[in-house]
mmCIF file of C-alpha atoms in Angstrom:
data_model
loop_
_atom_site.group_PDB
_atom_site.id
_atom_site.type_symbol
_atom_site.label_atom_id
_atom_site.label_comp_id
_atom_site.label_asym_id
_atom_site.label_seq_id
_atom_site.Cartn_x
_atom_site.Cartn_y
_atom_site.Cartn_z
ATOM 1 C CA ALA A 106 109.718 80.110 117.840
ATOM 2 C CA LEU A 107 107.193 82.018 115.670
ATOM 3 C CA VAL A 108 109.893 82.964 113.160
ATOM 4 C CA SER A 109 111.091 79.381 112.993
ATOM 5 C CA GLN A 110 107.594 77.967 112.410
ATOM 6 C CA LEU A 111 106.753 80.549 109.756
ATOM 7 C CA GLY A 112 110.135 80.197 108.083
ATOM 8 C CA LYS A 113 109.515 76.516 107.421
ATOM 9 C CA SER A 114 106.198 77.180 105.667
ATOM 10 C CA LEU A 115 107.008 80.427 103.888
ATOM 11 C CA ALA A 116 110.635 79.827 102.871
ATOM 12 C CA ASN A 117 109.902 80.052 99.153
ATOM 13 C CA GLU A 118 107.866 83.236 99.082
ATOM 14 C CA GLU A 119 108.294 86.937 99.655
ATOM 15 C CA ALA A 120 107.052 87.800 103.137
ATOM 16 C CA VAL A 121 107.711 90.353 105.857
ATOM 17 C CA LEU A 122 107.136 89.590 109.553
ATOM 18 C CA MET A 123 107.099 92.516 111.954
ATOM 19 C CA GLY A 124 106.784 92.201 115.698
ATOM 20 C CA ASN A 125 105.960 94.024 118.894
ATOM 21 C CA PHE A 126 104.878 97.492 117.752
ATOM 22 C CA LEU A 127 102.106 100.079 118.025
ATOM 23 C CA VAL A 128 99.725 101.094 115.254
ATOM 24 C CA ASN A 129 97.203 103.832 115.973
ATOM 25 C CA GLY A 130 97.591 103.211 119.694
ATOM 26 C CA LYS A 131 97.094 99.434 119.430
ATOM 27 C CA GLU A 132 99.872 97.078 120.475
ATOM 28 C CA LEU A 133 100.459 94.255 117.997
ATOM 29 C CA ASP A 134 102.451 91.134 118.707
ATOM 30 C CA ALA A 135 103.111 90.502 115.009
ATOM 31 C CA LEU A 136 102.046 91.371 111.485
ATOM 32 C CA LEU A 137 102.748 89.112 108.513
ATOM 33 C CA VAL A 138 102.596 90.612 105.019
ATOM 34 C CA ARG A 139 102.587 88.187 102.063
ATOM 35 C CA ARG A 140 101.552 88.346 98.437
ATOM 36 C CA LYS A 141 97.982 87.110 98.978
ATOM 37 C CA SER A 142 97.417 87.944 102.647
ATOM 38 C CA ILE A 143 98.094 90.316 105.493
ATOM 39 C CA SER A 144 97.678 88.780 108.945
ATOM 40 C CA VAL A 145 97.533 90.319 112.408
ATOM 41 C CA ILE A 146 98.997 87.744 114.796
ATOM 42 C CA GLU A 147 98.296 87.716 118.525
ATOM 43 C CA LEU A 148 100.398 85.400 120.697
ATOM 44 C CA LYS A 149 98.933 83.829 123.831
ATOM 45 C CA ASP A 150 100.922 81.878 126.406
ATOM 46 C CA TYR A 151 98.223 79.311 127.139
ATOM 47 C CA ARG A 152 97.632 75.681 126.253
ATOM 48 C CA GLY A 153 94.825 73.166 126.491
ATOM 49 C CA LEU A 154 91.266 73.049 125.230
ATOM 50 C CA ILE A 155 90.343 76.506 123.966
ATOM 51 C CA HIS A 156 86.806 77.803 124.499
ATOM 52 C CA PHE A 157 85.955 80.696 122.197
ATOM 53 C CA SER A 158 83.371 83.418 122.656
ATOM 54 C CA GLU A 159 82.791 86.374 120.405
ATOM 55 C CA ASN A 160 81.713 88.620 123.288
ATOM 56 C CA ASP A 161 82.549 86.852 126.562
ATOM 57 C CA ASP A 162 85.645 85.403 128.211
ATOM 58 C CA TRP A 163 87.806 82.810 126.508
ATOM 59 C CA PHE A 164 89.186 79.846 128.395
ATOM 60 C CA ALA A 165 92.167 77.542 127.946
ATOM 61 C CA ASP A 166 90.959 74.595 129.978
ATOM 62 C CA GLU A 167 89.798 76.483 133.093
ATOM 63 C CA ALA A 168 92.123 79.519 132.807
ATOM 64 C CA VAL A 169 90.693 82.783 131.468
ATOM 65 C CA VAL A 170 92.605 83.880 128.364
ATOM 66 C CA ILE A 171 93.423 87.573 128.625
ATOM 67 C CA GLY A 172 92.821 89.781 125.584
ATOM 68 C CA GLY A 173 95.269 92.546 126.452
ATOM 69 C CA ASN A 174 93.112 95.506 127.462
ATOM 70 C CA GLN A 175 90.161 94.110 125.497
ATOM 71 C CA ARG A 176 87.343 91.787 126.572
ATOM 72 C CA ASN A 177 88.950 88.762 124.907
ATOM 73 C CA PRO A 178 91.477 87.839 122.181
ATOM 74 C CA PHE A 179 88.846 88.139 119.429
ATOM 75 C CA HIS A 180 88.148 91.767 120.349
ATOM 76 C CA GLN A 181 91.880 92.387 120.635
ATOM 77 C CA VAL A 182 92.629 91.005 117.162
ATOM 78 C CA ARG A 183 89.628 92.749 115.594
ATOM 79 C CA ASN A 184 90.705 96.113 117.017
ATOM 80 C CA ASN A 185 94.297 95.514 115.912
ATOM 81 C CA LYS A 186 93.100 94.549 112.428
ATOM 82 C CA PHE A 187 91.220 97.822 112.081
ATOM 83 C CA ALA A 188 94.219 99.815 113.331
ATOM 84 C CA VAL A 189 96.363 98.232 110.578
ATOM 85 C CA LEU A 190 93.569 98.737 108.031
ATOM 86 C CA GLU A 191 93.314 102.438 108.907
ATOM 87 C CA ARG A 192 97.084 102.910 108.713
ATOM 88 C CA LEU A 193 97.440 101.188 105.355
ATOM 89 C CA SER A 194 94.363 102.932 103.926
ATOM 90 C CA SER A 195 95.559 106.374 104.956
ATOM 91 C CA GLY A 196 99.150 105.842 103.814
ATOM 92 C CA TRP A 197 98.616 103.959 100.565
ATOM 93 C CA THR A 198 98.823 105.847 97.310
ATOM 94 C CA THR A 199 98.893 104.368 93.838
ATOM 95 C CA SER A 200 101.865 105.486 91.809
ATOM 96 C CA GLY A 201 101.888 106.771 88.261
ATOM 97 C CA GLY A 202 98.142 107.306 87.983
ATOM 98 C CA ASN A 203 97.751 103.898 86.356
ATOM 99 C CA GLY A 204 94.269 103.529 87.822
ATOM 100 C CA GLN A 205 95.263 100.473 89.832
ATOM 101 C CA LYS A 206 93.051 100.140 92.872
ATOM 102 C CA PRO A 207 94.639 99.615 96.277
ATOM 103 C CA PRO A 208 94.179 96.221 97.917
ATOM 104 C CA HIS A 209 90.920 95.656 99.776
ATOM 105 C CA TRP A 210 92.246 96.144 103.299
ATOM 106 C CA GLY A 211 89.056 94.689 104.781
ATOM 107 C CA HIS A 212 90.499 91.296 103.854
ATOM 108 C CA ILE A 213 93.248 91.505 106.493
ATOM 109 C CA SER A 214 93.097 88.323 108.560
ATOM 110 C CA GLY A 215 93.646 87.773 112.259
ATOM 111 C CA VAL A 216 95.203 84.778 113.964
ATOM 112 C CA VAL A 217 95.399 83.967 117.666
ATOM 113 C CA VAL A 218 98.374 81.673 118.265
ATOM 114 C CA PHE A 219 98.591 79.696 121.492
ATOM 115 C CA SER A 220 101.992 78.582 122.760
ATOM 116 C CA GLY A 221 100.296 75.198 122.872
ATOM 117 C CA PRO A 222 99.659 72.563 122.434
ATOM 118 C CA ALA A 223 96.107 73.810 122.079
ATOM 119 C CA LYS A 224 92.970 72.145 120.825
ATOM 120 C CA PHE A 225 90.060 74.074 119.363
ATOM 121 C CA ASP A 226 86.956 72.080 118.432
ATOM 122 C CA GLU A 227 84.329 74.791 118.178
ATOM 123 C CA ARG A 228 83.002 76.322 114.989
ATOM 124 C CA LEU A 229 83.577 80.014 114.581
ATOM 125 C CA PRO A 230 80.530 82.085 113.593
ATOM 126 C CA GLY A 231 80.182 82.352 109.825
ATOM 127 C CA SER A 232 80.521 86.127 109.908
ATOM 128 C CA ILE A 233 84.082 85.945 111.269
ATOM 129 C CA SER A 234 85.373 82.569 110.065
ATOM 130 C CA PRO A 235 86.614 83.935 106.707
ATOM 131 C CA TRP A 236 89.096 86.252 108.406
ATOM 132 C CA PHE A 237 89.580 85.073 112.017
ATOM 133 C CA HIS A 238 91.610 81.984 112.948
ATOM 134 C CA ILE A 239 92.836 80.126 116.023
ATOM 135 C CA THR A 240 95.817 77.777 116.145
ATOM 136 C CA ASP A 241 98.805 76.851 118.268
ATOM 137 C CA LEU A 242 102.474 77.479 117.593
ATOM 138 C CA ALA A 243 102.936 74.050 116.016
ATOM 139 C CA GLY A 244 100.145 74.809 113.505
ATOM 140 C CA ILE A 245 100.864 78.449 112.664
ATOM 141 C CA GLY A 246 102.959 77.734 109.571
ATOM 142 C CA GLN A 247 100.304 75.565 107.996
ATOM 143 C CA LYS A 248 97.524 77.978 109.008
ATOM 144 C CA VAL A 249 99.073 81.083 107.438
ATOM 145 C CA SER A 250 100.209 79.197 104.338
ATOM 146 C CA LEU A 251 96.512 78.540 103.633
ATOM 147 C CA LEU A 252 95.424 82.165 104.125
ATOM 148 C CA SER A 253 94.736 83.888 100.846
ATOM 149 C CA SER A 254 92.440 86.652 99.700
ATOM 150 C CA PRO A 255 91.303 87.295 96.128
ATOM 151 C CA CYS A 256 91.267 91.008 97.058
ATOM 152 C CA ILE A 257 94.914 91.180 98.137
ATOM 153 C CA ASP A 258 97.593 90.581 95.520
ATOM 154 C CA LEU A 259 100.810 92.358 96.425
ATOM 155 C CA ASN A 260 103.963 92.359 94.349
ATOM 156 C CA PRO A 261 107.326 92.411 96.183
ATOM 157 C CA ASN A 262 107.480 96.234 96.052
ATOM 158 C CA GLU A 263 103.988 96.490 97.549
ATOM 159 C CA ILE A 264 104.870 94.024 100.291
ATOM 160 C CA ARG A 265 107.785 96.276 101.222
ATOM 161 C CA LYS A 266 105.530 99.338 100.893
ATOM 162 C CA CYS A 267 103.124 97.854 103.468
ATOM 163 C CA SER A 268 105.946 97.123 105.881
ATOM 164 C CA ASP A 269 107.430 100.599 105.277
ATOM 165 C CA LEU A 270 104.084 102.222 106.143
ATOM 166 C CA ILE A 271 103.951 100.234 109.365
ATOM 167 C CA ALA A 272 107.669 100.876 110.005
ATOM 168 C CA ASP A 273 106.938 104.618 109.808
ATOM 169 C CA VAL A 274 104.487 104.080 112.641
ATOM 170 C CA ARG A 275 107.086 102.082 114.556
ATOM 171 C CA ALA A 276 109.652 104.873 114.164
ATOM 172 C CA ALA A 277 107.155 107.397 115.528
ATOM 173 C CA SER A 278 106.086 105.188 118.458
ATOM 174 C CA PRO A 279 107.697 105.644 121.852
ATOM 175 C CA PRO A 280 110.131 102.860 122.839
#
């Protein structure tokens, strides 16, 4: 379902979607690499009214939303984001000595996607709202199509380079 939703919105652009893998000991549901954004995607099988907390439990209606082995989905996505950031930072080299700076990996975004339908009416704190997002499966295509960072601008070769760096991790990870 995720592939289908993303395919509709991203059909006309270069993008790589990777799923269900480990990076630096963190289990990721999905990673989407596009020209102007890199997004860690965490899938949650909940629906209803979503109650967010930066440091406490999340709820979908009255059910506690599990954040893997983390306190909540925000902590889970943040930790996964930094695992990807560390991997890309340590593996990225500029070729040819052309002085081109690597992308600013701190601009990797995170998205929690509920199987839905889900409704989220709260405002995220200003310190996380530029990079952290919440949506349901029906809204994921539109959400990621709007994600863009002025500090990430990958050409098709660099998009593949990002996925190759992560794929190296996947190859080294136990099944």
